[in-house]
PDB file of C-alpha atoms in Angstrom:
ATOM      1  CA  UNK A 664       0.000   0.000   0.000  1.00 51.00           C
ATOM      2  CA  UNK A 665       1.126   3.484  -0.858  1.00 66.00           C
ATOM      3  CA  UNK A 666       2.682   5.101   2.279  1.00 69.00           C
ATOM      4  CA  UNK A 667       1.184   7.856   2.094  1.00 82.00           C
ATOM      5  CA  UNK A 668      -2.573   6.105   2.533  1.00 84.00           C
ATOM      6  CA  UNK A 669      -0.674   4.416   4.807  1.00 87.00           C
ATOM      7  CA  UNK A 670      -0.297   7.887   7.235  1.00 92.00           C
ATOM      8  CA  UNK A 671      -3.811   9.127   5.929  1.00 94.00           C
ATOM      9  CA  UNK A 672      -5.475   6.312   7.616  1.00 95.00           C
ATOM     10  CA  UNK A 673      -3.688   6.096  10.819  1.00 96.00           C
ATOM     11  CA  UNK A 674      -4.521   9.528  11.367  1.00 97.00           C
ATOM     12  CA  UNK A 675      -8.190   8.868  10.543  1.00 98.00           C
ATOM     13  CA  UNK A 676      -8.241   5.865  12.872  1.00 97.00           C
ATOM     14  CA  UNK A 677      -6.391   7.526  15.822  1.00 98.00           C
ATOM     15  CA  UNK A 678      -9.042  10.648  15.024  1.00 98.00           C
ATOM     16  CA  UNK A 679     -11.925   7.999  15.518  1.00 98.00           C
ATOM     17  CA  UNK A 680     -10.302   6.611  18.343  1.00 98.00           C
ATOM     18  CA  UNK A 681      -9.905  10.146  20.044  1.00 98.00           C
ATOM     19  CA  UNK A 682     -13.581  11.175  19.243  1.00 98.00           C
ATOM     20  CA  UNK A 683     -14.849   7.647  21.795  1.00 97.00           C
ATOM     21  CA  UNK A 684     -16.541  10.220  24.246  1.00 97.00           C
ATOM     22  CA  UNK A 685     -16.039   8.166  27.578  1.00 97.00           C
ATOM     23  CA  UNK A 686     -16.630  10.603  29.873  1.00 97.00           C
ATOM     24  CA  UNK A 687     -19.754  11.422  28.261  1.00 97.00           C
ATOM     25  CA  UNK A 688     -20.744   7.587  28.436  1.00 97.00           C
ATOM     26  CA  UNK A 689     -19.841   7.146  31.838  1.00 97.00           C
ATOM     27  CA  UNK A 690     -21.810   9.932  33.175  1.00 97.00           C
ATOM     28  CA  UNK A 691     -24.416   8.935  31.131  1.00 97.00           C
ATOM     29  CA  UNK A 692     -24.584   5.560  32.745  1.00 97.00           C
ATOM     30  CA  UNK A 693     -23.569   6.561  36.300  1.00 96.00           C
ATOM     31  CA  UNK A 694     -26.232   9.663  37.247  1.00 95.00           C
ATOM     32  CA  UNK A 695     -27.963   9.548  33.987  1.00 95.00           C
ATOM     33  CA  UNK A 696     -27.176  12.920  32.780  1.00 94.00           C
ATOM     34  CA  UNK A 697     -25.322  15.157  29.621  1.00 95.00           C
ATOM     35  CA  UNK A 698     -22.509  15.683  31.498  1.00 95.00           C
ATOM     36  CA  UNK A 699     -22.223  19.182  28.539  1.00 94.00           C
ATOM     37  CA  UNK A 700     -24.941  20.867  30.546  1.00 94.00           C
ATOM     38  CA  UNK A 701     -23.071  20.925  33.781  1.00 92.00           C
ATOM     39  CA  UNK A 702     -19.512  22.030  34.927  1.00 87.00           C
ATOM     40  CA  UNK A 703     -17.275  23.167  32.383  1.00 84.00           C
ATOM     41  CA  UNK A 704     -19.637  21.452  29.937  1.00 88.00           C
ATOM     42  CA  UNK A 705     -16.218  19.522  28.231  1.00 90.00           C
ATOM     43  CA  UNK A 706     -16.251  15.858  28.076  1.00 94.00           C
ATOM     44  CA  UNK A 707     -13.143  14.932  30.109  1.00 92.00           C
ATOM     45  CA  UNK A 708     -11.668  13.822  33.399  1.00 93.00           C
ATOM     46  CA  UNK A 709     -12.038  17.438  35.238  1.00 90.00           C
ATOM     47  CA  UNK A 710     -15.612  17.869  34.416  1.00 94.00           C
ATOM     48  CA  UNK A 711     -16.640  14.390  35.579  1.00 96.00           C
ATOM     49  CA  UNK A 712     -15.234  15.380  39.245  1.00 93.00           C
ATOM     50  CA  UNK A 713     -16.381  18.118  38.995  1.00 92.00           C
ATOM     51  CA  UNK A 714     -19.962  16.463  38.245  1.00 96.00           C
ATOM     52  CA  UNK A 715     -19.930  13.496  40.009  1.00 96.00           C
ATOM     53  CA  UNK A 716     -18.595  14.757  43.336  1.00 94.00           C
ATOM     54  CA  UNK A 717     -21.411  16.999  43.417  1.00 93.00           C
ATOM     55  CA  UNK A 718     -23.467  14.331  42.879  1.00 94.00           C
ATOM     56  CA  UNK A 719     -22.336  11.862  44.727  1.00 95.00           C
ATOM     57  CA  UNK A 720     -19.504  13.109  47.077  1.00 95.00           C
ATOM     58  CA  UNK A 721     -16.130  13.174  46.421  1.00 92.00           C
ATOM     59  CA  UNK A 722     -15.867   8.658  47.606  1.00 95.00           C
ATOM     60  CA  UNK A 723     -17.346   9.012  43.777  1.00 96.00           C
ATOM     61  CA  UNK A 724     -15.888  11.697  42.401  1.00 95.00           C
ATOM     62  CA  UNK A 725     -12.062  10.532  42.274  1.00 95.00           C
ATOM     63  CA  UNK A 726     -12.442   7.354  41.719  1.00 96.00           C
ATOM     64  CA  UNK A 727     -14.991   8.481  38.639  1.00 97.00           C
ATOM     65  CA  UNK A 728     -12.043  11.356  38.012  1.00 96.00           C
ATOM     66  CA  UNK A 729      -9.367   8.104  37.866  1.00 97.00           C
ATOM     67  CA  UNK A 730     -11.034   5.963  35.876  1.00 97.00           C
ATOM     68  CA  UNK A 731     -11.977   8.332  32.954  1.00 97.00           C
ATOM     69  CA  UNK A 732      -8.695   9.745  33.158  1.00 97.00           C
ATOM     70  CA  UNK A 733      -7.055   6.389  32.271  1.00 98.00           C
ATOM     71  CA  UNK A 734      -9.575   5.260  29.645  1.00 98.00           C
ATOM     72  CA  UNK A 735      -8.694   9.084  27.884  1.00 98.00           C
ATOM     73  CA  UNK A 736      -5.217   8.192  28.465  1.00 98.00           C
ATOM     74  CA  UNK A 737      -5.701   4.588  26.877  1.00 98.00           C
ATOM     75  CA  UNK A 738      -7.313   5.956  23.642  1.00 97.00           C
ATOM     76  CA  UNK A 739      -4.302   7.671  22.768  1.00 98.00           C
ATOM     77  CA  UNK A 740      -1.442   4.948  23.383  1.00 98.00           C
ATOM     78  CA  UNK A 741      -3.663   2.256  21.524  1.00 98.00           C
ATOM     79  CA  UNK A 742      -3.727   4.967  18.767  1.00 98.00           C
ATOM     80  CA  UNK A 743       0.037   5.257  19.368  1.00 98.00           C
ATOM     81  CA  UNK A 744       0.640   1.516  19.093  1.00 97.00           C
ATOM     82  CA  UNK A 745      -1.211   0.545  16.472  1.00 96.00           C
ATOM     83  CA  UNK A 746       0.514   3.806  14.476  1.00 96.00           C
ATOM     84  CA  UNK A 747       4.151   1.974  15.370  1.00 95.00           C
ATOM     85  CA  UNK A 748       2.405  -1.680  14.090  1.00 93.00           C
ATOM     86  CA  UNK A 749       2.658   0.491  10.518  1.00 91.00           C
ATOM     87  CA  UNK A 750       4.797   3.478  10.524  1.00 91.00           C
ATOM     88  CA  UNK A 751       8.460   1.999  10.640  1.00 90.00           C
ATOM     89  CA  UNK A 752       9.615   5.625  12.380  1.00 92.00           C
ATOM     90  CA  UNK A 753       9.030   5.450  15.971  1.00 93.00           C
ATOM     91  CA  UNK A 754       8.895   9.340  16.523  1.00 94.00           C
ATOM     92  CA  UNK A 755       6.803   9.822  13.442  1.00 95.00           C
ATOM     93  CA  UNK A 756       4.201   7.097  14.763  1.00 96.00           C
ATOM     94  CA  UNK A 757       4.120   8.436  18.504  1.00 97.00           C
ATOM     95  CA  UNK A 758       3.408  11.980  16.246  1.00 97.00           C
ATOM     96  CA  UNK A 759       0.793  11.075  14.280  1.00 97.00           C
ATOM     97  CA  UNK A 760      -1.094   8.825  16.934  1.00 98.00           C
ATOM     98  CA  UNK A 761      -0.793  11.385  19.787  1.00 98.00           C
ATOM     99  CA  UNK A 762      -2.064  14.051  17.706  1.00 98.00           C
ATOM    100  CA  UNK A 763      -4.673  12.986  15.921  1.00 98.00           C
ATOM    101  CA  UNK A 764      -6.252  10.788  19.177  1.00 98.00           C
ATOM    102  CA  UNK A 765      -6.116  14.271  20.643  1.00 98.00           C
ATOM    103  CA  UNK A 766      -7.870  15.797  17.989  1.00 98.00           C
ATOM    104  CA  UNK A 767     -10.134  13.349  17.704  1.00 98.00           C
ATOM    105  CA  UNK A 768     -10.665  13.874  22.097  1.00 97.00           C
ATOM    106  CA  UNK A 769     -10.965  17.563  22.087  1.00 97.00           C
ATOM    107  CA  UNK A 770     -13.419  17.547  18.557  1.00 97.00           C
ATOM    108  CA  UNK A 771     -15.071  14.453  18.629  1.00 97.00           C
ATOM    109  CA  UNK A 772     -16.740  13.542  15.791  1.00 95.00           C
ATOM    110  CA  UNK A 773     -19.755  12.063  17.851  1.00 95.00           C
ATOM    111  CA  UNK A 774     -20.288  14.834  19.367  1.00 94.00           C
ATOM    112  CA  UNK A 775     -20.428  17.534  16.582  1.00 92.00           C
ATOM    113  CA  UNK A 776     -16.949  18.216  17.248  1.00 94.00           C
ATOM    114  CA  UNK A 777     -17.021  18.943  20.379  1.00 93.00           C
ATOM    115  CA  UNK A 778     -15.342  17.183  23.277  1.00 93.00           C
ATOM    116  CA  UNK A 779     -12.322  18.282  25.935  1.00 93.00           C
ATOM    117  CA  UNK A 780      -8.983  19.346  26.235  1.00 93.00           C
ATOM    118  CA  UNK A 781      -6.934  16.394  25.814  1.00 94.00           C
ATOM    119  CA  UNK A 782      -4.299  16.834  28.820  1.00 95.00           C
ATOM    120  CA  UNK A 783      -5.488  12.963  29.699  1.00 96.00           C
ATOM    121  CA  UNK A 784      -4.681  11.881  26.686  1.00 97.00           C
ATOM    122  CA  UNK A 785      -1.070  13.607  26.016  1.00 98.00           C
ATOM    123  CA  UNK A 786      -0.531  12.295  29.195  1.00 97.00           C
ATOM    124  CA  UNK A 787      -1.017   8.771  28.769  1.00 97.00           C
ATOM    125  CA  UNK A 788       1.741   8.903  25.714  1.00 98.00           C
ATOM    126  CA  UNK A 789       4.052  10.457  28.496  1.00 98.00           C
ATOM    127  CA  UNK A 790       3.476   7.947  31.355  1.00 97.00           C
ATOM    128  CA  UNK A 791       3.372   4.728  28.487  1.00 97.00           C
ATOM    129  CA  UNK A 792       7.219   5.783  26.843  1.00 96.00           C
ATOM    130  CA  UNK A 793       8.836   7.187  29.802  1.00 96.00           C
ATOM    131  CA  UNK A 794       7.271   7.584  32.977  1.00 96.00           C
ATOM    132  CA  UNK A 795      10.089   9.604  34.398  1.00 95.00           C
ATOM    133  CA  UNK A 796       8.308  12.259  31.091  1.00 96.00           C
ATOM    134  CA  UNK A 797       5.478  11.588  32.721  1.00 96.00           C
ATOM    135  CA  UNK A 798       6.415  12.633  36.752  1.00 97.00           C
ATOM    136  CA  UNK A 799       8.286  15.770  35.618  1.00 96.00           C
ATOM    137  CA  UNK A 800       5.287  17.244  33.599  1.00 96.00           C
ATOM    138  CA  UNK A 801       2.955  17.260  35.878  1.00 95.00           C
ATOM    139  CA  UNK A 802       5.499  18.764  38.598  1.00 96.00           C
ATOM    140  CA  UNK A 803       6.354  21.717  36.608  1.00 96.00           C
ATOM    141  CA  UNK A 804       2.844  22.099  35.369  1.00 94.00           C
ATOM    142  CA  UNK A 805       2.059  22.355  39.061  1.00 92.00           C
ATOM    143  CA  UNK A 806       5.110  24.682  39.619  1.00 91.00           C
ATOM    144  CA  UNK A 807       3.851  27.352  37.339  1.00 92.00           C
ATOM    145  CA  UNK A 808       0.254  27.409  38.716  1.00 89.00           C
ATOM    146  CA  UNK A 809       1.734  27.980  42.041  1.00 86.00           C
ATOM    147  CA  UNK A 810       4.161  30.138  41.068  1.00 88.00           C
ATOM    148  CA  UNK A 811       1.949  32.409  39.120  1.00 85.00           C
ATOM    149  CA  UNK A 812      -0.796  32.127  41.436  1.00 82.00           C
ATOM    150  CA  UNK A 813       1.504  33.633  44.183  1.00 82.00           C
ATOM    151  CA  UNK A 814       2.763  36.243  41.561  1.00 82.00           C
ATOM    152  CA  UNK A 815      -0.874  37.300  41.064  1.00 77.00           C
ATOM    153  CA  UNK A 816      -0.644  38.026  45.100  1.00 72.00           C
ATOM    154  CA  UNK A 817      -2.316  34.436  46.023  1.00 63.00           C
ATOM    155  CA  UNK A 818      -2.071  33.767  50.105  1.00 61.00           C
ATOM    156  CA  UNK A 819      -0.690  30.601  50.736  1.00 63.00           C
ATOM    157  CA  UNK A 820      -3.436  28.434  52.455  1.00 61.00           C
ATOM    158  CA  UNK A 821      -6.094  25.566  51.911  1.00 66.00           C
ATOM    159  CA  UNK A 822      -7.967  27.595  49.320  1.00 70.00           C
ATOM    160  CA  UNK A 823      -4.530  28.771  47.687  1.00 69.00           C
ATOM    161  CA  UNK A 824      -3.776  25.053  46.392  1.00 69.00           C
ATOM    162  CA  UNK A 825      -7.363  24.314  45.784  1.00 69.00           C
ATOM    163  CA  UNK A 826      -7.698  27.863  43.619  1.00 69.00           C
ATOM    164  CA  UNK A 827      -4.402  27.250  41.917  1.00 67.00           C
ATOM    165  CA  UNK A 828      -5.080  23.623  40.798  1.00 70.00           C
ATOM    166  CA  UNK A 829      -8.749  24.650  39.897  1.00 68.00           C
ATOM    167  CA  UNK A 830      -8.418  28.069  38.315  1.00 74.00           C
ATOM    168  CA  UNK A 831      -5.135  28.871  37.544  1.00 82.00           C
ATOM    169  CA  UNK A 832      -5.244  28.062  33.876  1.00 86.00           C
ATOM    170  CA  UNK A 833      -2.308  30.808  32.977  1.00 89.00           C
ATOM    171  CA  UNK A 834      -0.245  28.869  34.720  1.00 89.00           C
ATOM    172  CA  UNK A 835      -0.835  25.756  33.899  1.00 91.00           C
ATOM    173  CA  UNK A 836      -0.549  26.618  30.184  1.00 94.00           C
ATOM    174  CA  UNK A 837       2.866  28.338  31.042  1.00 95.00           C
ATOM    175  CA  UNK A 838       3.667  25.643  32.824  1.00 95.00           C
ATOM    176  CA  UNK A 839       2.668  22.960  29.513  1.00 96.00           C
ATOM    177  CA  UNK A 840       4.853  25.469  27.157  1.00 96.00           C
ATOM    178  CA  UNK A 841       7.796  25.095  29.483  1.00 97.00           C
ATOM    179  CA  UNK A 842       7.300  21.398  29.847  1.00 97.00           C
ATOM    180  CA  UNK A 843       7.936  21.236  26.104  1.00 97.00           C
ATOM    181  CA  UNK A 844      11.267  22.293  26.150  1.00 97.00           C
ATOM    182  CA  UNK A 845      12.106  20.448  28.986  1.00 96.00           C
ATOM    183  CA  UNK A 846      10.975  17.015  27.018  1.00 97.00           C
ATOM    184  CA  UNK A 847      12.653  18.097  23.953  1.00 95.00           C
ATOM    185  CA  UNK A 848      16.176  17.639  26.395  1.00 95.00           C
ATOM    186  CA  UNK A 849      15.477  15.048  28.290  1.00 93.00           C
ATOM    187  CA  UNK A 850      13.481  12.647  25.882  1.00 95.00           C
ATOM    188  CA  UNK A 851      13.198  13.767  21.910  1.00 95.00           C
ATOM    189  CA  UNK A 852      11.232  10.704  20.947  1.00 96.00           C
ATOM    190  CA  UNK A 853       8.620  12.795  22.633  1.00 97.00           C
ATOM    191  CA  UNK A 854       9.260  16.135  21.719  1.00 98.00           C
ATOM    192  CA  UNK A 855       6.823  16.710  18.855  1.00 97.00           C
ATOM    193  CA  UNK A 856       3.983  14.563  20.335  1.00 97.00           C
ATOM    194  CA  UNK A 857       4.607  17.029  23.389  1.00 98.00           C
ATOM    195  CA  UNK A 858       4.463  20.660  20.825  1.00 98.00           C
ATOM    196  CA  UNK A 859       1.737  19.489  18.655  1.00 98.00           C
ATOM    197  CA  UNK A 860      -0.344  17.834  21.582  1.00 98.00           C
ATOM    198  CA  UNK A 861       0.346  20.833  23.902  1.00 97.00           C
ATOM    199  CA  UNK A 862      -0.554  23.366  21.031  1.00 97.00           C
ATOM    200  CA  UNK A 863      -3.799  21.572  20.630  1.00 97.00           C
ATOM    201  CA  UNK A 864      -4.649  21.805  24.962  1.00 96.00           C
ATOM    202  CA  UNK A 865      -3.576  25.557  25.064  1.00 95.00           C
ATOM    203  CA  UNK A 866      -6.398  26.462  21.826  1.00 96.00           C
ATOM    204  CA  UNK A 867      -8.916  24.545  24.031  1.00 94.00           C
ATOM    205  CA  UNK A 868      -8.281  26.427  26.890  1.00 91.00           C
ATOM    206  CA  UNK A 869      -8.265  29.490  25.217  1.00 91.00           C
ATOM    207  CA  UNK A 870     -12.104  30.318  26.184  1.00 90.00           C
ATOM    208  CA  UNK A 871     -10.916  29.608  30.419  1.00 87.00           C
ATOM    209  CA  UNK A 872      -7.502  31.536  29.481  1.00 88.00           C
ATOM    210  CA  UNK A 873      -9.343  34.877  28.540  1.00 89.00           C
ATOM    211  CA  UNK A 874     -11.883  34.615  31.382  1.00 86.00           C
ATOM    212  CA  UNK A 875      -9.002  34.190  33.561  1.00 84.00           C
ATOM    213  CA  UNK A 876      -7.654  37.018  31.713  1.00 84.00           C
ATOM    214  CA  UNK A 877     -10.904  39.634  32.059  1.00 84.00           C
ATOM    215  CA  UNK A 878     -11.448  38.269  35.930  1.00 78.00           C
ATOM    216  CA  UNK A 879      -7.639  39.458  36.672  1.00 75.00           C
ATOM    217  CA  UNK A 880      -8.335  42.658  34.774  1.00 75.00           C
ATOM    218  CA  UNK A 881     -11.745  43.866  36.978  1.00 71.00           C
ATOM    219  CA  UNK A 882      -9.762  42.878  39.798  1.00 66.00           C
ATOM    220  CA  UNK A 883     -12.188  39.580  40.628  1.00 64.00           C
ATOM    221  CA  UNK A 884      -9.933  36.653  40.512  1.00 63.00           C
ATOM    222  CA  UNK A 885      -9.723  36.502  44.115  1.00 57.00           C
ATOM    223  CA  UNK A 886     -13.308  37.320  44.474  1.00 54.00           C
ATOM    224  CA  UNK A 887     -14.916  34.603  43.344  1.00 54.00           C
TER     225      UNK A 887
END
Protein backbone atom coordinates (compact mmCIF):
# COMPACT_ATOMS: atom_id res chain seq x y z
CA UNK A 1 0.00 0.00 0.00
CA UNK A 2 1.13 3.48 -0.86
CA UNK A 3 2.68 5.10 2.28
CA UNK A 4 1.18 7.86 2.09
CA UNK A 5 -2.57 6.11 2.53
CA UNK A 6 -0.67 4.42 4.81
CA UNK A 7 -0.30 7.89 7.23
CA UNK A 8 -3.81 9.13 5.93
CA UNK A 9 -5.48 6.31 7.62
CA UNK A 10 -3.69 6.10 10.82
CA UNK A 11 -4.52 9.53 11.37
CA UNK A 12 -8.19 8.87 10.54
CA UNK A 13 -8.24 5.86 12.87
CA UNK A 14 -6.39 7.53 15.82
CA UNK A 15 -9.04 10.65 15.02
CA UNK A 16 -11.93 8.00 15.52
CA UNK A 17 -10.30 6.61 18.34
CA UNK A 18 -9.91 10.15 20.04
CA UNK A 19 -13.58 11.18 19.24
CA UNK A 20 -14.85 7.65 21.80
CA UNK A 21 -16.54 10.22 24.25
CA UNK A 22 -16.04 8.17 27.58
CA UNK A 23 -16.63 10.60 29.87
CA UNK A 24 -19.75 11.42 28.26
CA UNK A 25 -20.74 7.59 28.44
CA UNK A 26 -19.84 7.15 31.84
CA UNK A 27 -21.81 9.93 33.17
CA UNK A 28 -24.42 8.94 31.13
CA UNK A 29 -24.58 5.56 32.75
CA UNK A 30 -23.57 6.56 36.30
CA UNK A 31 -26.23 9.66 37.25
CA UNK A 32 -27.96 9.55 33.99
CA UNK A 33 -27.18 12.92 32.78
CA UNK A 34 -25.32 15.16 29.62
CA UNK A 35 -22.51 15.68 31.50
CA UNK A 36 -22.22 19.18 28.54
CA UNK A 37 -24.94 20.87 30.55
CA UNK A 38 -23.07 20.93 33.78
CA UNK A 39 -19.51 22.03 34.93
CA UNK A 40 -17.28 23.17 32.38
CA UNK A 41 -19.64 21.45 29.94
CA UNK A 42 -16.22 19.52 28.23
CA UNK A 43 -16.25 15.86 28.08
CA UNK A 44 -13.14 14.93 30.11
CA UNK A 45 -11.67 13.82 33.40
CA UNK A 46 -12.04 17.44 35.24
CA UNK A 47 -15.61 17.87 34.42
CA UNK A 48 -16.64 14.39 35.58
CA UNK A 49 -15.23 15.38 39.25
CA UNK A 50 -16.38 18.12 38.99
CA UNK A 51 -19.96 16.46 38.25
CA UNK A 52 -19.93 13.50 40.01
CA UNK A 53 -18.59 14.76 43.34
CA UNK A 54 -21.41 17.00 43.42
CA UNK A 55 -23.47 14.33 42.88
CA UNK A 56 -22.34 11.86 44.73
CA UNK A 57 -19.50 13.11 47.08
CA UNK A 58 -16.13 13.17 46.42
CA UNK A 59 -15.87 8.66 47.61
CA UNK A 60 -17.35 9.01 43.78
CA UNK A 61 -15.89 11.70 42.40
CA UNK A 62 -12.06 10.53 42.27
CA UNK A 63 -12.44 7.35 41.72
CA UNK A 64 -14.99 8.48 38.64
CA UNK A 65 -12.04 11.36 38.01
CA UNK A 66 -9.37 8.10 37.87
CA UNK A 67 -11.03 5.96 35.88
CA UNK A 68 -11.98 8.33 32.95
CA UNK A 69 -8.69 9.74 33.16
CA UNK A 70 -7.06 6.39 32.27
CA UNK A 71 -9.58 5.26 29.65
CA UNK A 72 -8.69 9.08 27.88
CA UNK A 73 -5.22 8.19 28.46
CA UNK A 74 -5.70 4.59 26.88
CA UNK A 75 -7.31 5.96 23.64
CA UNK A 76 -4.30 7.67 22.77
CA UNK A 77 -1.44 4.95 23.38
CA UNK A 78 -3.66 2.26 21.52
CA UNK A 79 -3.73 4.97 18.77
CA UNK A 80 0.04 5.26 19.37
CA UNK A 81 0.64 1.52 19.09
CA UNK A 82 -1.21 0.54 16.47
CA UNK A 83 0.51 3.81 14.48
CA UNK A 84 4.15 1.97 15.37
CA UNK A 85 2.40 -1.68 14.09
CA UNK A 86 2.66 0.49 10.52
CA UNK A 87 4.80 3.48 10.52
CA UNK A 88 8.46 2.00 10.64
CA UNK A 89 9.61 5.63 12.38
CA UNK A 90 9.03 5.45 15.97
CA UNK A 91 8.90 9.34 16.52
CA UNK A 92 6.80 9.82 13.44
CA UNK A 93 4.20 7.10 14.76
CA UNK A 94 4.12 8.44 18.50
CA UNK A 95 3.41 11.98 16.25
CA UNK A 96 0.79 11.08 14.28
CA UNK A 97 -1.09 8.82 16.93
CA UNK A 98 -0.79 11.38 19.79
CA UNK A 99 -2.06 14.05 17.71
CA UNK A 100 -4.67 12.99 15.92
CA UNK A 101 -6.25 10.79 19.18
CA UNK A 102 -6.12 14.27 20.64
CA UNK A 103 -7.87 15.80 17.99
CA UNK A 104 -10.13 13.35 17.70
CA UNK A 105 -10.66 13.87 22.10
CA UNK A 106 -10.97 17.56 22.09
CA UNK A 107 -13.42 17.55 18.56
CA UNK A 108 -15.07 14.45 18.63
CA UNK A 109 -16.74 13.54 15.79
CA UNK A 110 -19.75 12.06 17.85
CA UNK A 111 -20.29 14.83 19.37
CA UNK A 112 -20.43 17.53 16.58
CA UNK A 113 -16.95 18.22 17.25
CA UNK A 114 -17.02 18.94 20.38
CA UNK A 115 -15.34 17.18 23.28
CA UNK A 116 -12.32 18.28 25.93
CA UNK A 117 -8.98 19.35 26.23
CA UNK A 118 -6.93 16.39 25.81
CA UNK A 119 -4.30 16.83 28.82
CA UNK A 120 -5.49 12.96 29.70
CA UNK A 121 -4.68 11.88 26.69
CA UNK A 122 -1.07 13.61 26.02
CA UNK A 123 -0.53 12.29 29.20
CA UNK A 124 -1.02 8.77 28.77
CA UNK A 125 1.74 8.90 25.71
CA UNK A 126 4.05 10.46 28.50
CA UNK A 127 3.48 7.95 31.36
CA UNK A 128 3.37 4.73 28.49
CA UNK A 129 7.22 5.78 26.84
CA UNK A 130 8.84 7.19 29.80
CA UNK A 131 7.27 7.58 32.98
CA UNK A 132 10.09 9.60 34.40
CA UNK A 133 8.31 12.26 31.09
CA UNK A 134 5.48 11.59 32.72
CA UNK A 135 6.42 12.63 36.75
CA UNK A 136 8.29 15.77 35.62
CA UNK A 137 5.29 17.24 33.60
CA UNK A 138 2.96 17.26 35.88
CA UNK A 139 5.50 18.76 38.60
CA UNK A 140 6.35 21.72 36.61
CA UNK A 141 2.84 22.10 35.37
CA UNK A 142 2.06 22.35 39.06
CA UNK A 143 5.11 24.68 39.62
CA UNK A 144 3.85 27.35 37.34
CA UNK A 145 0.25 27.41 38.72
CA UNK A 146 1.73 27.98 42.04
CA UNK A 147 4.16 30.14 41.07
CA UNK A 148 1.95 32.41 39.12
CA UNK A 149 -0.80 32.13 41.44
CA UNK A 150 1.50 33.63 44.18
CA UNK A 151 2.76 36.24 41.56
CA UNK A 152 -0.87 37.30 41.06
CA UNK A 153 -0.64 38.03 45.10
CA UNK A 154 -2.32 34.44 46.02
CA UNK A 155 -2.07 33.77 50.11
CA UNK A 156 -0.69 30.60 50.74
CA UNK A 157 -3.44 28.43 52.46
CA UNK A 158 -6.09 25.57 51.91
CA UNK A 159 -7.97 27.59 49.32
CA UNK A 160 -4.53 28.77 47.69
CA UNK A 161 -3.78 25.05 46.39
CA UNK A 162 -7.36 24.31 45.78
CA UNK A 163 -7.70 27.86 43.62
CA UNK A 164 -4.40 27.25 41.92
CA UNK A 165 -5.08 23.62 40.80
CA UNK A 166 -8.75 24.65 39.90
CA UNK A 167 -8.42 28.07 38.32
CA UNK A 168 -5.14 28.87 37.54
CA UNK A 169 -5.24 28.06 33.88
CA UNK A 170 -2.31 30.81 32.98
CA UNK A 171 -0.24 28.87 34.72
CA UNK A 172 -0.84 25.76 33.90
CA UNK A 173 -0.55 26.62 30.18
CA UNK A 174 2.87 28.34 31.04
CA UNK A 175 3.67 25.64 32.82
CA UNK A 176 2.67 22.96 29.51
CA UNK A 177 4.85 25.47 27.16
CA UNK A 178 7.80 25.10 29.48
CA UNK A 179 7.30 21.40 29.85
CA UNK A 180 7.94 21.24 26.10
CA UNK A 181 11.27 22.29 26.15
CA UNK A 182 12.11 20.45 28.99
CA UNK A 183 10.97 17.01 27.02
CA UNK A 184 12.65 18.10 23.95
CA UNK A 185 16.18 17.64 26.39
CA UNK A 186 15.48 15.05 28.29
CA UNK A 187 13.48 12.65 25.88
CA UNK A 188 13.20 13.77 21.91
CA UNK A 189 11.23 10.70 20.95
CA UNK A 190 8.62 12.79 22.63
CA UNK A 191 9.26 16.13 21.72
CA UNK A 192 6.82 16.71 18.85
CA UNK A 193 3.98 14.56 20.33
CA UNK A 194 4.61 17.03 23.39
CA UNK A 195 4.46 20.66 20.83
CA UNK A 196 1.74 19.49 18.65
CA UNK A 197 -0.34 17.83 21.58
CA UNK A 198 0.35 20.83 23.90
CA UNK A 199 -0.55 23.37 21.03
CA UNK A 200 -3.80 21.57 20.63
CA UNK A 201 -4.65 21.80 24.96
CA UNK A 202 -3.58 25.56 25.06
CA UNK A 203 -6.40 26.46 21.83
CA UNK A 204 -8.92 24.54 24.03
CA UNK A 205 -8.28 26.43 26.89
CA UNK A 206 -8.26 29.49 25.22
CA UNK A 207 -12.10 30.32 26.18
CA UNK A 208 -10.92 29.61 30.42
CA UNK A 209 -7.50 31.54 29.48
CA UNK A 210 -9.34 34.88 28.54
CA UNK A 211 -11.88 34.61 31.38
CA UNK A 212 -9.00 34.19 33.56
CA UNK A 213 -7.65 37.02 31.71
CA UNK A 214 -10.90 39.63 32.06
CA UNK A 215 -11.45 38.27 35.93
CA UNK A 216 -7.64 39.46 36.67
CA UNK A 217 -8.34 42.66 34.77
CA UNK A 218 -11.75 43.87 36.98
CA UNK A 219 -9.76 42.88 39.80
CA UNK A 220 -12.19 39.58 40.63
CA UNK A 221 -9.93 36.65 40.51
CA UNK A 222 -9.72 36.50 44.11
CA UNK A 223 -13.31 37.32 44.47
CA UNK A 224 -14.92 34.60 43.34
Amino acid sequence: MNITIDYILIALLSYVIGSIPFALIYVRLLLGKDMRQFGSKNTGALNTLRIVSHEKGKKWGIPSFLFVFLLDAFKAVLAVIIAMYFIESQALAITLGTFFSILGHNYSAFLKFKGGRGAASLMGVFLYFNPIVFIGWIGLVLCFMFLVEIFMGGIISKKFFKNAVSEQIIGRVLGEIYAVWWISIFAPVLFYPALLGTFLIVIAHKDRIENQIKKIRAKKYFND
